[in-house]
C-alpha positions as a printed Julia matrix, in Angstrom:
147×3 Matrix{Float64}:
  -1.33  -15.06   -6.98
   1.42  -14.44   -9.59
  -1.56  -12.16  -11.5
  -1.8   -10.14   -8.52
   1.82   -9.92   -8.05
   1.97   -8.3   -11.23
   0.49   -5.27  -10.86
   2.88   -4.44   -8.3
   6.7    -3.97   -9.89
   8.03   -4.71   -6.47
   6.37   -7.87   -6.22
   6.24   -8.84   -9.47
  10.04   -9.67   -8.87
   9.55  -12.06   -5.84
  11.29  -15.47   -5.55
   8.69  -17.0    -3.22
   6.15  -16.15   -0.48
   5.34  -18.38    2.71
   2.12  -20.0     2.48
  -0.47  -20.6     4.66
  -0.21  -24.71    3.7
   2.65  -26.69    2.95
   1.32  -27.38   -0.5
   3.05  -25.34   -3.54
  -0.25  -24.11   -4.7
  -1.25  -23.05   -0.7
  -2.54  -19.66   -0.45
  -0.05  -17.08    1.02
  -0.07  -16.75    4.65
  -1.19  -13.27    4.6
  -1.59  -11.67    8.5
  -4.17   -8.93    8.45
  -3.54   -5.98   11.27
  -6.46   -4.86   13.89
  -5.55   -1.35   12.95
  -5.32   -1.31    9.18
  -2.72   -3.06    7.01
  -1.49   -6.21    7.18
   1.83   -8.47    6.16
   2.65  -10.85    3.88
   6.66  -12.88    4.23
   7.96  -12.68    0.69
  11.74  -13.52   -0.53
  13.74  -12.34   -3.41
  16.07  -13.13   -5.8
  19.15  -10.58   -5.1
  20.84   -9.56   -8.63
  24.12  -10.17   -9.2
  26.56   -8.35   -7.43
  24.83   -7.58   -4.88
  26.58   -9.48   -1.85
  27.14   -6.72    0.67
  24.57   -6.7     3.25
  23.53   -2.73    2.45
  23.75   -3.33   -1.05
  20.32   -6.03   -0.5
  18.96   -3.35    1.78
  19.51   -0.79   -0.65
  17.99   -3.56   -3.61
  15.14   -4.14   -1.84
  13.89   -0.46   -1.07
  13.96    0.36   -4.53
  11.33   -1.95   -5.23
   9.17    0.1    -2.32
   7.65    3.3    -1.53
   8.94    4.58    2.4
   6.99    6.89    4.49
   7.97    7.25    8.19
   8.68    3.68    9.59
   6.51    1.72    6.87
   7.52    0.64    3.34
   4.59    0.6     0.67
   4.04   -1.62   -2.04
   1.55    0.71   -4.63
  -0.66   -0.97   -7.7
   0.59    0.01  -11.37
  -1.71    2.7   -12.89
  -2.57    1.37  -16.42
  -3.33    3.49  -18.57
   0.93    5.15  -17.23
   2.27    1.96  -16.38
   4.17    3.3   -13.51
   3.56    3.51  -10.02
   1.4     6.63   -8.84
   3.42    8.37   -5.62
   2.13    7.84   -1.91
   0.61   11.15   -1.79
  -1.51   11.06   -5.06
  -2.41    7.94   -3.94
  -3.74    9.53   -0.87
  -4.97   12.4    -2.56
  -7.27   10.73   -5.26
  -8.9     8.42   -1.71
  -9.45   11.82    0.03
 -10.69   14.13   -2.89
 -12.76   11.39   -3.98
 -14.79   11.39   -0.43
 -14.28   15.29   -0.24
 -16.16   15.4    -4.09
 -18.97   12.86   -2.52
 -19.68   14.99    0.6
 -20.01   18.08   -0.71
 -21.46   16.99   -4.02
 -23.68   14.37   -3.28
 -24.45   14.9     0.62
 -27.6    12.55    0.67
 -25.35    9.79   -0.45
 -22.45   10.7     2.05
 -25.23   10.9     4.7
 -25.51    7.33    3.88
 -22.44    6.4     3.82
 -21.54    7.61    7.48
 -25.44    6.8     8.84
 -24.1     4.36   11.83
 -27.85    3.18   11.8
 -28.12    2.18    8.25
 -24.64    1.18    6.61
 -21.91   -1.5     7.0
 -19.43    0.72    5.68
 -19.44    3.2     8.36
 -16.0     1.98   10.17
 -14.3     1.38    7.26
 -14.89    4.72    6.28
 -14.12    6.39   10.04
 -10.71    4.46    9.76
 -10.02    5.48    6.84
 -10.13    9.15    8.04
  -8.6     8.81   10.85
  -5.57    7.42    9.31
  -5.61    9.88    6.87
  -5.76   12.54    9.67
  -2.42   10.82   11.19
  -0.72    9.92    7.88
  -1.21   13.16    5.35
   0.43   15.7     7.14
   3.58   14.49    8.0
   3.43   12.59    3.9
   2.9    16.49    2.63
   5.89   17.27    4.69
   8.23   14.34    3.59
   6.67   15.05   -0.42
   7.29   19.15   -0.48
  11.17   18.37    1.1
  11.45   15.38   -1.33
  10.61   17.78   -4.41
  12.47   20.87   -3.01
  15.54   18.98   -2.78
């Protein structure tokens, strides 16, 4: 788990996560969401100095990405070694389908045949949170660069 941990900077830095056994080597007790998402209990180490209840609050959003009421955790892009923001996160999942549907329609046909294909409601969720999500993320992202 600590390998996976790593390739996120704000989880790299955990203390400890609750686990699904009692054992120290238990899997994490990770809760997987109907709609999409899921949770995973994790604790931190606070730095020193930090003893003031808004100064943990403050700690602990650094290590996250926010969008409306959720806070994101986001892989490290190799090659940069930093995080890649919410929205080109987004964007590369969207443009990526966008290039398959118009550039390879016999595959995309494929992909969304409900008939033929397993990956048909992932796919349908996918867009449909991307419907709901993007346009208020372009929003926060243009006021966030405009200052």
């Amino acid at each position: 788990m600590n390998a996976f941990f790593a390739k996120y900077p704000g989880l790299a830095q955990h203390h400890e996560y609750v686990r699904r056994t009692p054992r120290p080597d238990g899997p994490p007790d990770f809760t997987r969401y109907d709609q999409g998402g899921g949770e995973l209990r994790v604790s931190w180490l606070m730095p020193q100095g930090h003893a003031l209840v808004e100064e943990r609050r403050e700690h602990l959003r650094s290590l996250t990405r926010s969008h409306g009421q959720s806070r994101w955790f986001l892989p490290v892009i190799p090659p940069t070694g930093r995080e890649p923001h919410l929205l080109m996160a987004w964007w590369s999942v969207v443009y990526t389908l966008s290039m398959l549907a118009r550039y390879e329609s016999a595959g995309w046909a494929g992909l969304i045949s409900v008939d033929s294909n397993h990956h048909v409601v992932p796919v349908e969720s996918l867009l449909k949170r991307a419907i709901a999500f993007l346009p208020g993320l372009i929003v926060a992202t243009v006021e966030e660069v405009s200052g």
